[in-house]
mmCIF file of C-alpha atoms and ligand atoms in Angstrom:
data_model
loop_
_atom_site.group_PDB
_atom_site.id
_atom_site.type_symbol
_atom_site.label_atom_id
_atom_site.label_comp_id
_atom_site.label_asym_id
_atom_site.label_seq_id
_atom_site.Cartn_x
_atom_site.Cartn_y
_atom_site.Cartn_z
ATOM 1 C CA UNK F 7 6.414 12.543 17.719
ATOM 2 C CA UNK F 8 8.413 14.576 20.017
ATOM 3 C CA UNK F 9 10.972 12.849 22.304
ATOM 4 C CA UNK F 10 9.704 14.196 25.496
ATOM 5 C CA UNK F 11 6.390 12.679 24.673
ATOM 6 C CA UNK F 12 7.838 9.549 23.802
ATOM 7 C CA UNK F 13 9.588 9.066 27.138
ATOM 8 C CA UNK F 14 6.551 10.438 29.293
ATOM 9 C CA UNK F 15 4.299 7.566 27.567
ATOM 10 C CA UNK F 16 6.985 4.951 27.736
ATOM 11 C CA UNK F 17 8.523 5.311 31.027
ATOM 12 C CA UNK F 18 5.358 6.782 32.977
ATOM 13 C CA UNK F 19 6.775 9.952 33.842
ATOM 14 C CA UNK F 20 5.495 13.734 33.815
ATOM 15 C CA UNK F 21 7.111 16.491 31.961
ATOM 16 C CA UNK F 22 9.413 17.781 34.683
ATOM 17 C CA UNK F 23 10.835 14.251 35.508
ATOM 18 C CA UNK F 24 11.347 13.391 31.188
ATOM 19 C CA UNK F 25 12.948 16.233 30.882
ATOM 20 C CA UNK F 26 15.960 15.910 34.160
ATOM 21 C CA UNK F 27 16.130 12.416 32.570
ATOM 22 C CA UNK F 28 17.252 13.918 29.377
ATOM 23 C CA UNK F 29 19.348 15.864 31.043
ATOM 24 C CA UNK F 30 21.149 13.228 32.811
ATOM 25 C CA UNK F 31 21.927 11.658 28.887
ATOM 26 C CA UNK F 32 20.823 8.079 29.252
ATOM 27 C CA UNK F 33 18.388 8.705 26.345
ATOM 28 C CA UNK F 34 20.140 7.454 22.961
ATOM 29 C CA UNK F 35 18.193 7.823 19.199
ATOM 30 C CA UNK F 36 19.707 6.200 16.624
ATOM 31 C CA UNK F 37 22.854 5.430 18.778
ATOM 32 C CA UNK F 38 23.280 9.118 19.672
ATOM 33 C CA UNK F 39 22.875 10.884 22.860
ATOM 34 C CA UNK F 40 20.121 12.929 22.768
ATOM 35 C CA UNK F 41 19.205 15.701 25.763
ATOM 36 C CA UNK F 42 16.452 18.271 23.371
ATOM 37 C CA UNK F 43 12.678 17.107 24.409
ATOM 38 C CA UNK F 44 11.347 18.698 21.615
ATOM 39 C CA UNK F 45 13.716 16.665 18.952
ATOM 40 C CA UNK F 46 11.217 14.857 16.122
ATOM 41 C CA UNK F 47 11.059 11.315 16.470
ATOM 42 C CA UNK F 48 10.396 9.239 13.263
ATOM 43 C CA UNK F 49 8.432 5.922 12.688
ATOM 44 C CA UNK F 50 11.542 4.021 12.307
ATOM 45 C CA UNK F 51 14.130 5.987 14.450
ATOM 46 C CA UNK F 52 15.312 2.942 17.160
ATOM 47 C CA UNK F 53 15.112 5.009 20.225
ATOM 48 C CA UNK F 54 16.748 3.592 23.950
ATOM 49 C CA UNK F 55 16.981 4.792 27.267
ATOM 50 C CA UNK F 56 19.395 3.426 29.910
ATOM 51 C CA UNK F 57 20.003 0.580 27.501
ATOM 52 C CA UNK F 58 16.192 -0.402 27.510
ATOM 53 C CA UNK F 59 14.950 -0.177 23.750
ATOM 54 C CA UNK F 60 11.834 2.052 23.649
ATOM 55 C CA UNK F 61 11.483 2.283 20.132
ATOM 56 C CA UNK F 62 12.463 0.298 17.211
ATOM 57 C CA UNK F 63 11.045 -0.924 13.689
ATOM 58 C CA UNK F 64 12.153 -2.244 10.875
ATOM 59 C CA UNK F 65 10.838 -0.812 7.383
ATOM 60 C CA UNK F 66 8.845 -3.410 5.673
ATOM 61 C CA UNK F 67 8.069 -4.046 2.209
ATOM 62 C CA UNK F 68 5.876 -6.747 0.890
ATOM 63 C CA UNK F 69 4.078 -8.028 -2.328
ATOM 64 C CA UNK F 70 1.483 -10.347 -2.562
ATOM 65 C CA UNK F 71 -0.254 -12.207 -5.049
ATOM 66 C CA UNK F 72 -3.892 -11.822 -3.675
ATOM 67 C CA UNK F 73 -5.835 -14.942 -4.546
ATOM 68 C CA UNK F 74 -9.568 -14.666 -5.692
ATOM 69 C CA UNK F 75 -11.893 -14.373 -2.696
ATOM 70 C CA UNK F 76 -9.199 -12.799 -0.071
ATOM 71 C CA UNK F 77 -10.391 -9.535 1.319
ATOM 72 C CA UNK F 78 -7.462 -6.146 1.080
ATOM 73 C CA UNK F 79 -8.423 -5.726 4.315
ATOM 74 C CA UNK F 80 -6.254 -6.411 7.871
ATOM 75 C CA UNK F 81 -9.064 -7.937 9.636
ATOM 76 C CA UNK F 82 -12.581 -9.245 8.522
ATOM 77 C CA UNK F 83 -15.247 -11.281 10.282
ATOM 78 C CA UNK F 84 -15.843 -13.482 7.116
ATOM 79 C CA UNK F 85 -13.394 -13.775 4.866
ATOM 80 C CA UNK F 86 -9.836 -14.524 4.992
ATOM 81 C CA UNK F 87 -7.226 -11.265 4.452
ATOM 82 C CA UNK F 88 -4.638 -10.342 3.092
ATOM 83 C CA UNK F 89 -2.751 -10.179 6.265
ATOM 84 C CA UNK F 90 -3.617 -13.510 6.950
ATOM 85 C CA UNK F 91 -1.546 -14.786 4.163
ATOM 86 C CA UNK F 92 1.575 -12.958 5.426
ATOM 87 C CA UNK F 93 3.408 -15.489 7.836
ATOM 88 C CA UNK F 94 5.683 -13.389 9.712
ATOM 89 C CA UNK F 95 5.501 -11.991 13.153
ATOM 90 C CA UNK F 96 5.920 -8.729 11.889
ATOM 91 C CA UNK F 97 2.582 -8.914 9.628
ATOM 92 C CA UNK F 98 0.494 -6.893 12.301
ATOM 93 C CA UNK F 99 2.512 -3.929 11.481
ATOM 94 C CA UNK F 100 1.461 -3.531 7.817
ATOM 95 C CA UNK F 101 -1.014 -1.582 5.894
ATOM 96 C CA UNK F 102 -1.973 -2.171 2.644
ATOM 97 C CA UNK F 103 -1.099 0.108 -0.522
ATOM 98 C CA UNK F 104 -4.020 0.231 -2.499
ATOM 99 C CA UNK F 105 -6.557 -2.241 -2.658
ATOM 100 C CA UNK F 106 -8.105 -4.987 -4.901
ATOM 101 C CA UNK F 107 -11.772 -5.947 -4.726
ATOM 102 C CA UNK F 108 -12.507 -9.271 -3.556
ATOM 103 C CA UNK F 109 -13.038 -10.982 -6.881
ATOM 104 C CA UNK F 110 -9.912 -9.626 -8.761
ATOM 105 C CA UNK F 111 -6.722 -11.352 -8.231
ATOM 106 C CA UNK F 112 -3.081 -10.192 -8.476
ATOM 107 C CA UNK F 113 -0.354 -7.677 -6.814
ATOM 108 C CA UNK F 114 -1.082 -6.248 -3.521
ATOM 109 C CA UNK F 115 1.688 -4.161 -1.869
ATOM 110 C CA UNK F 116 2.139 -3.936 2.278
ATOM 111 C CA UNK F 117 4.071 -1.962 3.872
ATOM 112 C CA UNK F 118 4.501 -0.342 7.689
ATOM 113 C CA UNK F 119 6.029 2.675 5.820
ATOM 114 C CA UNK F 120 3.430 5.169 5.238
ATOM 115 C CA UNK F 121 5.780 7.588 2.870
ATOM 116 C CA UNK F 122 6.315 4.427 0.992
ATOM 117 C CA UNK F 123 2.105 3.690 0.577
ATOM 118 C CA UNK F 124 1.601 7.445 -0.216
ATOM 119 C CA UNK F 125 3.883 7.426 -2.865
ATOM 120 C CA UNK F 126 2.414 4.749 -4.649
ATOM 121 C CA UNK F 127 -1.266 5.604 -3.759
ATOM 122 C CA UNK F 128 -1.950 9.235 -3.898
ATOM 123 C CA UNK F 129 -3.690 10.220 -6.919
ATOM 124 C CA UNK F 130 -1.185 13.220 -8.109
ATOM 125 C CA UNK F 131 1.598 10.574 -8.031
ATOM 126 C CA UNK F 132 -0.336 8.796 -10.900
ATOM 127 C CA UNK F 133 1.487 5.222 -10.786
ATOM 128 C CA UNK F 134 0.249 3.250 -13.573
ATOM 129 C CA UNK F 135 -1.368 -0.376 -12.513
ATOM 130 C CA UNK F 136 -1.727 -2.386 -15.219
ATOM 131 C CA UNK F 137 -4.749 -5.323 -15.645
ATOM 132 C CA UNK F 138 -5.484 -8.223 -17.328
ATOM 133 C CA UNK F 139 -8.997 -7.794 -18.300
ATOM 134 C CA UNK F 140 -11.596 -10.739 -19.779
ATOM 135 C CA UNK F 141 -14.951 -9.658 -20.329
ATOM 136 C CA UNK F 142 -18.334 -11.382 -21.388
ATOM 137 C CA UNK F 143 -18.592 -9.380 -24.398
ATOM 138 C CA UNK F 144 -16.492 -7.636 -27.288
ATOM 139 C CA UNK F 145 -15.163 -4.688 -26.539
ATOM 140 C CA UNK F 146 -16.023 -2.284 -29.141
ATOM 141 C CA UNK F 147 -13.837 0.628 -30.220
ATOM 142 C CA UNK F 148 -15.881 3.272 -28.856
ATOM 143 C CA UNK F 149 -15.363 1.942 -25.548
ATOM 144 C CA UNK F 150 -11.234 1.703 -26.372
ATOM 145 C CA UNK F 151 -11.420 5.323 -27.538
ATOM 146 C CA UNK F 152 -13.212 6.601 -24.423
ATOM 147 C CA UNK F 153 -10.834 4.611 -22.162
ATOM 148 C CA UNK F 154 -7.849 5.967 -23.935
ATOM 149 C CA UNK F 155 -9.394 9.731 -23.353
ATOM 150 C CA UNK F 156 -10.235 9.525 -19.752
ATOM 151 C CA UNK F 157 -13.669 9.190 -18.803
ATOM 152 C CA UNK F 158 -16.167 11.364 -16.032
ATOM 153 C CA UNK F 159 -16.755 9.462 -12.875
ATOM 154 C CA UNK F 160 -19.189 11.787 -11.604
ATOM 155 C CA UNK F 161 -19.565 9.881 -8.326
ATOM 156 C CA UNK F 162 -16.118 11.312 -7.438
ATOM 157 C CA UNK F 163 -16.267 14.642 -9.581
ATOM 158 C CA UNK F 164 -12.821 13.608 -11.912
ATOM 159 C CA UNK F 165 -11.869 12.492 -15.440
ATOM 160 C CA UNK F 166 -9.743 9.527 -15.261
ATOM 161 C CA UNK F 167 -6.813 9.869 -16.347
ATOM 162 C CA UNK F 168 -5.963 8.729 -20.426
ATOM 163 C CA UNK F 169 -5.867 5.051 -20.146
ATOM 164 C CA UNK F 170 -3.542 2.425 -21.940
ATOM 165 C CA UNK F 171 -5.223 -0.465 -23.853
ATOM 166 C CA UNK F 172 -3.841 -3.055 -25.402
ATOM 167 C CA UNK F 173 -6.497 -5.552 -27.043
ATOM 168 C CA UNK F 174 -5.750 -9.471 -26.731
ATOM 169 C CA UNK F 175 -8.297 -10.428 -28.310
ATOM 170 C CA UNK F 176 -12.053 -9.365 -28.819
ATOM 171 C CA UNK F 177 -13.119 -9.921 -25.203
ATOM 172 C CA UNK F 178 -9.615 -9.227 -23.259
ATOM 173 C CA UNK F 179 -6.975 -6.753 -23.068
ATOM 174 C CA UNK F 180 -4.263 -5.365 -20.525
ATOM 175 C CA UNK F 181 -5.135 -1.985 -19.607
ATOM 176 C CA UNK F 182 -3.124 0.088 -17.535
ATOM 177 C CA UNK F 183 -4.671 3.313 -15.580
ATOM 178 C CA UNK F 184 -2.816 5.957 -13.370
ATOM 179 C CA UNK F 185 -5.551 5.786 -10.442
ATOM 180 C CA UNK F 186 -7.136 3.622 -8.038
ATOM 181 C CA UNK F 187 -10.767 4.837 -7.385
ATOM 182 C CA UNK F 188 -13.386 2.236 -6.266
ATOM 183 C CA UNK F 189 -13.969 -0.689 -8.533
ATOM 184 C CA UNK F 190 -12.741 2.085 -11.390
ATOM 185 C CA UNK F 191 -12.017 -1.113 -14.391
ATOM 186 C CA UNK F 192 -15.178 -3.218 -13.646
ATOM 187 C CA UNK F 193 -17.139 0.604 -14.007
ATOM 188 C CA UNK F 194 -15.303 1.374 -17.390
ATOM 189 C CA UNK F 195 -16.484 -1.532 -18.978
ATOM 190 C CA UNK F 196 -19.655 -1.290 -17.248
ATOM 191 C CA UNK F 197 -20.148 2.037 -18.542
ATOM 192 C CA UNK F 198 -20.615 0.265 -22.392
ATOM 193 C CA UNK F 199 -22.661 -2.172 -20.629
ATOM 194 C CA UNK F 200 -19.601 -4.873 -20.401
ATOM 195 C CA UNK F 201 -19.181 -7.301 -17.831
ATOM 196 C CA UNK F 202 -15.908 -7.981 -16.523
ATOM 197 C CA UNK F 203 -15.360 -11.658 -15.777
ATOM 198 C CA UNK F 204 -11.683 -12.064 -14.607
ATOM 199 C CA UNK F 205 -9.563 -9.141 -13.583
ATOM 200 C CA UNK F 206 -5.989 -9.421 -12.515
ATOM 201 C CA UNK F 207 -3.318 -6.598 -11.520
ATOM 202 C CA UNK F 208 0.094 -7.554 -13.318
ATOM 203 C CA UNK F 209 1.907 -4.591 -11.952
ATOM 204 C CA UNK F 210 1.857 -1.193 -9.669
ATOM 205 C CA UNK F 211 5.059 1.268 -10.971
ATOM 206 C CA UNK F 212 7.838 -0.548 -11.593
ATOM 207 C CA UNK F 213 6.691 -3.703 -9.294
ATOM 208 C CA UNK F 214 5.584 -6.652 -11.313
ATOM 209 C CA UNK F 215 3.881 -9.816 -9.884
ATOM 210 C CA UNK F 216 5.649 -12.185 -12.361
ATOM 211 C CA UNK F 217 5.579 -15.650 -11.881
ATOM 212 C CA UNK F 218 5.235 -15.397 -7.895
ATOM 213 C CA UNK F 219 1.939 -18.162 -7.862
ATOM 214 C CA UNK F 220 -1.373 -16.820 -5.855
ATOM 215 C CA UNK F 221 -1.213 -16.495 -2.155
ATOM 216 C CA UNK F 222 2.437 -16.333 -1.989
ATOM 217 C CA UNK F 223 4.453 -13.228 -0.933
ATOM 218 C CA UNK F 224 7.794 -11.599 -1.061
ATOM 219 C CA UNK F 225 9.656 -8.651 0.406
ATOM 220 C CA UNK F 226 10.476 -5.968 -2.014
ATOM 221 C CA UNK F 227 14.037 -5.623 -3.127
ATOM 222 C CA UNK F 228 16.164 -2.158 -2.521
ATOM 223 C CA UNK F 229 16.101 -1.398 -5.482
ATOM 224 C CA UNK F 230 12.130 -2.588 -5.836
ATOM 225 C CA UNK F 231 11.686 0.181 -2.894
ATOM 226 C CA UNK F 232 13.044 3.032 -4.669
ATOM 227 C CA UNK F 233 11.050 3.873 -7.292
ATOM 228 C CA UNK F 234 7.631 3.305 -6.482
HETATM 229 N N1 LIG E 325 -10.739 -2.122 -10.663
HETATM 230 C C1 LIG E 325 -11.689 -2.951 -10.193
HETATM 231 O O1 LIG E 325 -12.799 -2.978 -10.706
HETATM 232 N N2 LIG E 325 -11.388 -3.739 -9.153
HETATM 233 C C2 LIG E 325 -10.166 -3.763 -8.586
HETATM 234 O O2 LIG E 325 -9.928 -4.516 -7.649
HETATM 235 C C3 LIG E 325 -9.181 -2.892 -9.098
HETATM 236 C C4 LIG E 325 -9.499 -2.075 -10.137
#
């Protein structure tokens, strides 16, 4: 957003009068004096004027281990959110990086930092998310094969990307795709006429749920926020 805006919608006042008060330097962003109307504000720039704080955010960074039954939603009429589970004053703020259905469990990642949720979310980026998958059947190699080549989803026009399987056992595996579209594991299986029973996300890029028990969260690390 453009300064000039910013100051017209925070102090009440019309172009001509934001832009003597920039003149007259009381307007600071990021601890500098700054006179241009037209400089581009950022998100997270801290932005004051005659000592009065007009803007400022901190970047947040959260993951959660979404219990079974919690919506990825911020607000919902029947069920409880994910945003409900995070007890800071600051939880308003965040949007959620990619989404889990209501009946799969595991990592969720907030954020208020929209670069941040792009860069894990858009498909191009192709972050792998890997599963824990049990099903009500076997799986049978067909279906591993087809997984592994990327299958049509003609509902969205695109081949999934080539998937990674590894087989636990005859009826569960951790499988690990490179996009998020709706539902997309319960609909592989489903495509070979497989139920899935129990799914849970282990990890998003290089963020991994590990031991952190369900409905508890955790902000990222810096070095967690690097490398999505
Ligand atoms: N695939 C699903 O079917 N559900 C999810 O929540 C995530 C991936």
């Amino acid at each position: 957003m453009r300064l000039d805006r910013l100051i017209q919608s925070s102090l009440r006042m019309g172009t001509r009068e934001a832009r003597h008060f920039l003149a007259t330097r009381k307007v600071k962003v990021n601890g500098i004096v700054e006179t241009m109307g037209n400089a581009q504000i950022g998100y997270f720039d801290r932005v004051e004027a005659r000592g009065e704080v007009l803007q400022a955010r901190t970047p947040r960074y959260v993951m959660l281990h979404k219990p079974i039954g919690v919506v990825s939603a911020t607000t919902d009429l029947l069920h409880q959110t994910v945003i409900e589970l995070i007890r800071e004053p600051w939880a308003g703020e965040l949007h959620l990086a990619g989404r889990l259905d209501r009946f799969t469990s595991g990592l969720v990642v907030l954020t208020n930092d929209g670069a941040f949720s792009k860069a894990l979310t858009l498909p191009e980026k192709k972050v792998p998310k890997t599963y824990l998958v049990s099903t009500d059947s076997d799986t049978p190699p067909e279906a591993v094969s087809a997984f592994e080549k990327g299958m049509p989803f003609a509902k969205e026009g695109v081949t999934t990307e080539p998937a990674i399987v590894d087989q636990l056992s005859p009826r569960s595996c951790r499988l690990t795709i490179f996009e998020g579209k709706h539902h997309q594991v319960k609909r592989m299986f489903l495509r070979f006429g497989i139920r899935v029973v129990a799914l849970h996300r282990e990890s998003v890029g290089n963020l991994h749920l590990n031991d952190l028990a369900a409905g508890m969260y955790r902000e990222l690390t810096a070095e967690e926020r690097l490398v999505p």
